[in-house]
XYZ file of C-alpha atoms in Angstrom:
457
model
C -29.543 -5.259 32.003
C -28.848 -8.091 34.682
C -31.732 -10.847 33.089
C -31.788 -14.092 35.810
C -33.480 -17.518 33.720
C -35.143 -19.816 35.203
C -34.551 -22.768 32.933
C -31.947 -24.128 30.748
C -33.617 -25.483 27.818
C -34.458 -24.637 24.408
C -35.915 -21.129 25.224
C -33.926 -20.151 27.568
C -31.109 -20.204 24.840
C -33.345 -18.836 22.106
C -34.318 -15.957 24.411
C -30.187 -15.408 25.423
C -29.172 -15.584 21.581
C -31.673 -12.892 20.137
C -31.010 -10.320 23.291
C -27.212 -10.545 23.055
C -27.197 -10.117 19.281
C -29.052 -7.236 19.738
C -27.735 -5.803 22.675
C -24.589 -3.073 22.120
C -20.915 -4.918 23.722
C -20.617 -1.868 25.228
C -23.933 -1.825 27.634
C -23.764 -3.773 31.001
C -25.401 -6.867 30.627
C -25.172 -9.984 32.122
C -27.706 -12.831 31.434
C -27.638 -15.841 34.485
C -29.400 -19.382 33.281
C -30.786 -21.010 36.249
C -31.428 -24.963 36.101
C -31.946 -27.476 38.518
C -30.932 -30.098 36.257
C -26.985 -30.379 35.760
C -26.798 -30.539 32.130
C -28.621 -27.534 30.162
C -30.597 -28.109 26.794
C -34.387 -29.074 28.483
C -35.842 -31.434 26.396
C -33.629 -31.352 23.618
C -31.259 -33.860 26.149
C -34.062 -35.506 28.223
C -37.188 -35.055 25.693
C -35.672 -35.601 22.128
C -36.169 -39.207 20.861
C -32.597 -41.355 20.633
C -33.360 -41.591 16.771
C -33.451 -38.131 16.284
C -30.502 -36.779 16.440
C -30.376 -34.439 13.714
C -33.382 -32.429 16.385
C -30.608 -32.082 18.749
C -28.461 -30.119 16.001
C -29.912 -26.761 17.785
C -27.392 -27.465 20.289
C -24.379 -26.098 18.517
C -25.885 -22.595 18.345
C -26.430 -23.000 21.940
C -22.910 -23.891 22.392
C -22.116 -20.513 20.608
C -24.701 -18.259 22.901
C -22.621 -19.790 25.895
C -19.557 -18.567 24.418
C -20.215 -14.957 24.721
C -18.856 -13.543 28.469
C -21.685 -11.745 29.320
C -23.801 -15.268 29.626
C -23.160 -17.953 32.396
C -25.387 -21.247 32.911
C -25.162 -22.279 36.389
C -26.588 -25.982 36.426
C -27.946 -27.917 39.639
C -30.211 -25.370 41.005
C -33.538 -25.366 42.171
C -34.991 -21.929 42.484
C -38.141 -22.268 45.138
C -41.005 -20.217 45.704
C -41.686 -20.723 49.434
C -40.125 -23.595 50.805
C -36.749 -25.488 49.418
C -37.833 -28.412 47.745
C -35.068 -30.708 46.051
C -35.826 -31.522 42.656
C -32.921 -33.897 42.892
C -30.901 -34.721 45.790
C -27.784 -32.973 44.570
C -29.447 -29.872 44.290
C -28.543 -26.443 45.264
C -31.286 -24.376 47.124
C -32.017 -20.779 45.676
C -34.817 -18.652 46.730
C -36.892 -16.522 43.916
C -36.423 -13.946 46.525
C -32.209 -13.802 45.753
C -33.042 -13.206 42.374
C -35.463 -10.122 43.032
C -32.744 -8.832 44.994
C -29.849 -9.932 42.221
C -31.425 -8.786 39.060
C -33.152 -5.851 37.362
C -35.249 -8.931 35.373
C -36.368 -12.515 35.143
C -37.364 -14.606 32.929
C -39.321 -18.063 33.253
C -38.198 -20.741 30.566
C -38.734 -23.271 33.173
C -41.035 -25.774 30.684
C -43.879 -27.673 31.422
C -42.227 -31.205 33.236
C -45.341 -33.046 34.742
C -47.607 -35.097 32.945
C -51.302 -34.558 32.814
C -52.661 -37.323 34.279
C -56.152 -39.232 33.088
C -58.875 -39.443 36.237
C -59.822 -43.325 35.247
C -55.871 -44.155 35.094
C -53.918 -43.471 38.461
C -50.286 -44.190 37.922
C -48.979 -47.983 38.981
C -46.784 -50.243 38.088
C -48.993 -50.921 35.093
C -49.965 -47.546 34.239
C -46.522 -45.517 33.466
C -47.222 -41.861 32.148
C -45.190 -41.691 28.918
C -42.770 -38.833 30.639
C -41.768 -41.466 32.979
C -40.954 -43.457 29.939
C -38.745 -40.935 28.002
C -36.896 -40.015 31.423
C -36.195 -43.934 31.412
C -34.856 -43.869 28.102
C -32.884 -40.683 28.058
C -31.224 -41.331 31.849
C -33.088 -37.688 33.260
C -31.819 -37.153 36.790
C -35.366 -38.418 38.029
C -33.653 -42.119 37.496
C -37.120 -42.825 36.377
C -37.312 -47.147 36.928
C -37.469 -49.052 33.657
C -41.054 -50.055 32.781
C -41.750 -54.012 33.196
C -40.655 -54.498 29.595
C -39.907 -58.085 30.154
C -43.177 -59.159 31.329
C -45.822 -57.891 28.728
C -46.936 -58.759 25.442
C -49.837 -55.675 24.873
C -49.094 -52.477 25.517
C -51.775 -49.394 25.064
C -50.757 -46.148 24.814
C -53.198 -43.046 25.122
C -52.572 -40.049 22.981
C -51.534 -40.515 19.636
C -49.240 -37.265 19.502
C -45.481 -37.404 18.720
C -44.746 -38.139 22.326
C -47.154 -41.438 22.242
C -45.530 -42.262 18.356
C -41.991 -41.747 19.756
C -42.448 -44.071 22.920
C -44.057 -46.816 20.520
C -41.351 -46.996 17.975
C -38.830 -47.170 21.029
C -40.976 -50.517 22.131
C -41.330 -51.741 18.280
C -37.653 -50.226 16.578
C -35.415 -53.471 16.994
C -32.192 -52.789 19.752
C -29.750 -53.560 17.125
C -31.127 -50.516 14.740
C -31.222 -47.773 18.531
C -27.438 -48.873 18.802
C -26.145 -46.168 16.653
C -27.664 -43.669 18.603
C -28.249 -41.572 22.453
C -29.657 -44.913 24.263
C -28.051 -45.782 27.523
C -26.950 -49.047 27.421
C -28.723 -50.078 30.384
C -31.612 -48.699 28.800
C -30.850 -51.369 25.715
C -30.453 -54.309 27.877
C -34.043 -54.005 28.940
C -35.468 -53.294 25.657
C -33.399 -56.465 24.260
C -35.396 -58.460 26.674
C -38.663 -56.787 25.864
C -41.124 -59.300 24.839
C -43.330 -56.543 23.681
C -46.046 -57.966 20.714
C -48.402 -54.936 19.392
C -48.918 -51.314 20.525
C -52.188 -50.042 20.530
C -52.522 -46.351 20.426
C -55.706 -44.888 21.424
C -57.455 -41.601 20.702
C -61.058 -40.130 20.979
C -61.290 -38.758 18.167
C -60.286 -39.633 14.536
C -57.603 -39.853 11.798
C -58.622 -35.809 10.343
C -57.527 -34.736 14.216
C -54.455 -36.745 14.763
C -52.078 -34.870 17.178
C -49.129 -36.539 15.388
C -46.904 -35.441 12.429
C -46.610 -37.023 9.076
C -42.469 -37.443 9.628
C -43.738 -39.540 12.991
C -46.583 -41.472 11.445
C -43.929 -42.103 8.190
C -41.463 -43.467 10.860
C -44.242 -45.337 12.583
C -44.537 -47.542 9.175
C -41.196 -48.078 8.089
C -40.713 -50.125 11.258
C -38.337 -53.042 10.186
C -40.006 -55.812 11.758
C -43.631 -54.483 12.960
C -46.757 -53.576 11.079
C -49.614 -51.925 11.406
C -53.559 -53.125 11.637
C -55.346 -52.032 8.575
C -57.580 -48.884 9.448
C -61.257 -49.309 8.384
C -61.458 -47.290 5.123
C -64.763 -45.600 5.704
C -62.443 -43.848 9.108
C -60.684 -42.626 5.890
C -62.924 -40.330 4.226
C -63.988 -36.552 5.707
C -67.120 -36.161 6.493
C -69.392 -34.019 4.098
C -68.364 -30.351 4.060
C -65.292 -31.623 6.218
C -62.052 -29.524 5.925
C -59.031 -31.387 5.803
C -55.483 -29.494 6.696
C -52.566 -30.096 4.385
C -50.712 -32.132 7.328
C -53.470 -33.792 7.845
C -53.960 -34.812 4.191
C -50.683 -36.044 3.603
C -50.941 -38.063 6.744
C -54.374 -39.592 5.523
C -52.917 -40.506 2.087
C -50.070 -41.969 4.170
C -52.478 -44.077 5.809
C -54.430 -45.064 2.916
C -51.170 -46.236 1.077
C -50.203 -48.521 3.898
C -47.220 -49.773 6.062
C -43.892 -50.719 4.461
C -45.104 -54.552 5.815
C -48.113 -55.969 4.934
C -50.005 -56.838 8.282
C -49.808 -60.433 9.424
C -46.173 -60.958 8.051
C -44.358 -59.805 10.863
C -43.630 -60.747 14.659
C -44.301 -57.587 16.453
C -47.562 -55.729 15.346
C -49.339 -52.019 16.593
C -52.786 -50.342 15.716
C -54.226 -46.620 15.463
C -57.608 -47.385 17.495
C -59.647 -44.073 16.241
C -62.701 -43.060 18.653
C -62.099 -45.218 21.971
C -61.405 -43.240 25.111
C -60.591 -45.223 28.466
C -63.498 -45.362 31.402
C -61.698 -47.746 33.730
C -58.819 -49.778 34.226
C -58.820 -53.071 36.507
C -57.335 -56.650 36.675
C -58.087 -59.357 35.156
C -57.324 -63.329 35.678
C -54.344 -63.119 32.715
C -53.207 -59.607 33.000
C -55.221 -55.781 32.936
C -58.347 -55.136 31.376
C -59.613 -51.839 30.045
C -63.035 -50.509 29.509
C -63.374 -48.279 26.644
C -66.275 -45.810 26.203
C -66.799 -45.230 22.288
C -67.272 -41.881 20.815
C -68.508 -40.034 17.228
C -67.963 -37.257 15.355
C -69.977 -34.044 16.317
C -68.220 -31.553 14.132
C -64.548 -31.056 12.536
C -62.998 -31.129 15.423
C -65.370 -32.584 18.331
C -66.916 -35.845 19.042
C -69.651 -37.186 22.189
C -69.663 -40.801 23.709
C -72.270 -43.035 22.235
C -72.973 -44.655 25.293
C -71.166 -48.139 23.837
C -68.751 -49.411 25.043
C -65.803 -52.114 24.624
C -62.810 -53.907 26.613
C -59.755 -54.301 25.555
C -56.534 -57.183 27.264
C -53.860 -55.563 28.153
C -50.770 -55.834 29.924
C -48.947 -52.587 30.501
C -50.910 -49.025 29.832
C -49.122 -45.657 29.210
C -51.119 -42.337 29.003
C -49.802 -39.739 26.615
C -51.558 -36.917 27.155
C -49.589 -33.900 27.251
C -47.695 -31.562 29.732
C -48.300 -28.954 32.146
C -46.436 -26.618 34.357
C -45.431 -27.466 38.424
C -48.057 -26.273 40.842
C -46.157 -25.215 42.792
C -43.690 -22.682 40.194
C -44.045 -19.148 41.149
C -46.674 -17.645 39.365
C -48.477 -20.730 37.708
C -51.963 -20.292 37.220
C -54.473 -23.527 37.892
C -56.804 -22.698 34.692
C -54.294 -22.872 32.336
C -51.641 -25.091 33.762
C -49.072 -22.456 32.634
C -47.926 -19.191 33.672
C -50.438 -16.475 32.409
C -48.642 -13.784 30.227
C -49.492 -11.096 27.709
C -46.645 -10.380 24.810
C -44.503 -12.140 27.251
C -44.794 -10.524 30.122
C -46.117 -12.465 33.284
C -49.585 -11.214 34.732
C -48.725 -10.891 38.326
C -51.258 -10.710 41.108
C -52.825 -7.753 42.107
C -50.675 -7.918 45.654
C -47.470 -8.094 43.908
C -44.791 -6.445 44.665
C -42.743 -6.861 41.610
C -44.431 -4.422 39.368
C -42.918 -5.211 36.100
C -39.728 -6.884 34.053
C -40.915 -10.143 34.786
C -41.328 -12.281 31.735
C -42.063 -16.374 30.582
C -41.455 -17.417 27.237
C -41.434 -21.207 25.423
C -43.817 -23.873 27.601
C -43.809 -22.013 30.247
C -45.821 -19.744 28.753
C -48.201 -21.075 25.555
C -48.363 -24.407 27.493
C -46.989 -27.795 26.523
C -47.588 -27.026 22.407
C -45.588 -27.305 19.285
C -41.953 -28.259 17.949
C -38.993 -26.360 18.387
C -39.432 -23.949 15.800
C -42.800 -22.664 17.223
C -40.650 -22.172 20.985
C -37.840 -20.390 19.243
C -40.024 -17.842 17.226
C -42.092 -17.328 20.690
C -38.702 -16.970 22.564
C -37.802 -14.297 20.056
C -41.172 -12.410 20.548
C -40.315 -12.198 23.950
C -36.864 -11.110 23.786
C -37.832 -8.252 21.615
C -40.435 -7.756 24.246
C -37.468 -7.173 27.166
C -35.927 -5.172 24.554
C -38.726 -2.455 24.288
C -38.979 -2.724 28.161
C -35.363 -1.879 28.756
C -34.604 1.494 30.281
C -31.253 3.365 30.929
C -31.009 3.031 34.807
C -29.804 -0.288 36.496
C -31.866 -1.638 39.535
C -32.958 -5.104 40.825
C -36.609 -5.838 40.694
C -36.682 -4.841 44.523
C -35.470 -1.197 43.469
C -31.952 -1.755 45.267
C -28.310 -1.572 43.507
C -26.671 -4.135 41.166
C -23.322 -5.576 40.351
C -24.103 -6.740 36.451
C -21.424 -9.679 37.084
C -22.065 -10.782 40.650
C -24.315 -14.287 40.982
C -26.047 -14.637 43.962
C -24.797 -15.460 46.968
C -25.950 -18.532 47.728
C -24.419 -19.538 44.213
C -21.006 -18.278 45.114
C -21.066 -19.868 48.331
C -22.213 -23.103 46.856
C -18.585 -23.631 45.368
C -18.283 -26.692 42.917
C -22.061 -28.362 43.410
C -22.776 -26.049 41.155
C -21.838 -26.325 37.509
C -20.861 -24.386 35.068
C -21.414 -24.373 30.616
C -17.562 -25.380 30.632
C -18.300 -27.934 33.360
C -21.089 -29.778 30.838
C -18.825 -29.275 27.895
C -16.244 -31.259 29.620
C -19.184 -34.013 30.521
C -20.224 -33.379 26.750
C -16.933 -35.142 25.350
C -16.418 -37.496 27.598
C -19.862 -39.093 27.028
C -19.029 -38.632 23.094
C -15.898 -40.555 24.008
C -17.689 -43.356 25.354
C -19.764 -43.518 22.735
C -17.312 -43.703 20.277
C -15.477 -46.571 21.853
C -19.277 -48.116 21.970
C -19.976 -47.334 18.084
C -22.609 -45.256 19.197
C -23.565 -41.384 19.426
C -22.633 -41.037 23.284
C -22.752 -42.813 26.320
C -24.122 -40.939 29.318
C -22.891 -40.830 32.418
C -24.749 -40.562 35.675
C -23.703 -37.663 38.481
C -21.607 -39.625 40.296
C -19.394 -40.436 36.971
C -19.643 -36.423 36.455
C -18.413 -35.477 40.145
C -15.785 -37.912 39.191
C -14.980 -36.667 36.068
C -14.195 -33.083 37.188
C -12.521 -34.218 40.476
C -15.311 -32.997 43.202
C -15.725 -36.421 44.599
């Protein structure tokens, strides 16, 4: 087997570990992770809150999947449908059709890395999706721009899943406590001069269908030095017949009990606004003013406007509401904002002429939707799936002969812009260095410091 991935995260490691564990040392195999970001890892690197670092402990058994010969990561490349588009200036340009010529199969693991967008709330400079946010605070490659931290008091986020509780608690969680850990320092001279006052996190429906974990809403009110508005108590109760989940009890009971400080007695304050979705954003004569339609309960797990409505001052808005797949990824499918796939294999289009051995696992496939656990056991699935599918002979997808070790071409030729899992190893210390001489968990470095660092200035 010759597997090309297109993706370097998470799943892509997940899918590597459980086929060469499986796979006899003896058979010819080669497995070839694509990425068109230099450093591999996904969103455990770029997604991964700085105050979690003990998520990012999956990285050592990626560390050992990259040890075994028969893988290579080969960072910095865009693979392209159609037409070369750089993802990032640096990139290095690699047709899909290179690897139907280089590989007997593929697999997607490519993620879901745009935001879905809400129709009232067009992205400006005072509506920043929260993925623009995290790739400010984790340095992605995007060099997304700092938001306007300095220059708001109100900020409402919409969404109240772990994404919208992780970007709040990086605007609330004091600079001096995110020093320990994975925050560019750049990124902690802006939030030093944040003058930030309350959160507001909005959802349309209620507390019983709260997107977020317990561990998130726990860390939500142990903030040192902000607190939370008290929740009405009747938003508290399940409606008659009502059945209540056992993460979703514990997170009620969490509410009920309070914040670790009582409202009013600190400086920096933030609110769960239950049933409120946002109509229309415009500006006002002292900053941005939002129009919020009001909604109720239907059933367990639905609710309809009422027809009121409400406006709420605000200064700085930032829509969390999930991920999809890129448009314009080969075989993405515009229902389901994912590729379509059936026990892991992709469902091509009728016209296709790659009949079979192509495969998506993680995001890429179930869509932007549970923690890390949930991608690995799906990456496993679909490992065993290439497994069953593996035959004796050794062809590319286009029918045509193989060298198991060769890259493509357009890799080889590419020399040192592309780099390698001992290439990010090397980066991987020397940020670790920094940090250490910073007190810190790392200090990232930016591609120019990396060219630097392994001499291909």
């Amino acid at each position: 087997m010759k597997l090309a991935i297109v993706g370097g995260g998470a799943s892509s490691f997940y899918v590597a570990s459980r086929l060469l564990s499986r796979l006899p040392k003896d058979r010819p195999t080669s497995i070839h992770v694509f990425d068109r970001l230099w450093a591999p890892h996904g969103l455990v690197r770029y997604g991964v809150a700085p105050d979690h670092p003990e998520v990012k402990n999956c990285t050592h058994k990626f560390d050992q999947v990259a040890l075994d010969p028969r893988f290579r990561f080969f960072g910095n490349v865009n693979v392209y449908r159609d037409t070369p588009r750089k993802a990032f200036a640096q990139n290095v340009q690699l047709p899909l059709s290179s690897l139907y010529d280089n590989y007997s199969h593929l697999l997607f693991a490519s993620g879901c890395p745009l935001p879905v967008l809400h129709p009232a709330l067009p992205p400006s400079t005072n509506c920043i999706p929260a993925l623009n946010v995290v790739h400010w605070y984790t340095q992605h490659p995007s060099n997304a721009p700092p938001p306007p931290l300095d220059s708001v008091k109100h900020v409402t986020i919409i969404g109240n899943g772990n994404v919208a509780l992780d970007v709040a608690r990086m605007l609330l969680t004091p600079p001096d406590v995110l020093r320990a850990y994975d925050v560019p320092a750049d990124v902690l001279a802006v939030l030093e001069r944040s003058t930030v006052e309350h959160v507001s996190i909005l959802a349309r429906r209620g507390p019983f269908e709260a997107a977020f974990t317990t561990k998130e809403l726990r860390e939500m009110m142990n903030l040192p030095t902000a607190s939370m508005v008290p929740i009405p108590g009747e938003l508290l109760v399940p409606g008659e017949g009502q059945e209540v989940s056992r993460p979703h009890a514990r997170s009620i009971e969490l509410l009920k009990k309070g914040p670790k400080n009582a409202y009013g007695t600190t400086s920096k304050t933030w609110s769960l606004d239950f049933y409120r979705m946002p109509l229309n954003l415009s500006s006002g004569p002292t900053g941005m003013v939002m129009t919020l339609g009001h909604t109720a309960p239907t059933s367990s797990t639905r609710v309809t406007p009422t027809g009121e409505t409400s406006t709420l001052q605000t200064d700085l808005v930032i829509p969390s509401l999930g991920f999809q797949g890129d448009p314009s990824s080969p075989y993405y499918d515009e229902d389901l904002r994912h590729i379509q796939t059936v026990a892991g294999r992709v469902t091509l289009p009728p016209d296709s002429a790659i009949a079979g051995r192509v495969y998506a696992s993680g995001w890429a496939a179930m869509g932007a939707k549970g923690v890390l656990a949930a991608t690995m056991m799906d990456s496993y699935g679909v490992a065993d799936t290439i497994l069953s599918d593996l035959s004796d002979g050794l062809e590319s997808l286009n029918g045509g002969s193989l060298d198991v070790d060769m890259p493509p071409t357009e890799i080889v030729e590419a020399g040192t812009n592309v780099l390698s899992y001992e290439d990010w190893k090397k980066v991987d210390a020397e940020e670790v260095r920094k940090g250490q001489e910073l007190g810190k968990e790392r200090e990232r470095i930016s591609w120019e410091e990396i060219r630097t660092l392994l001499g291909r200035t």
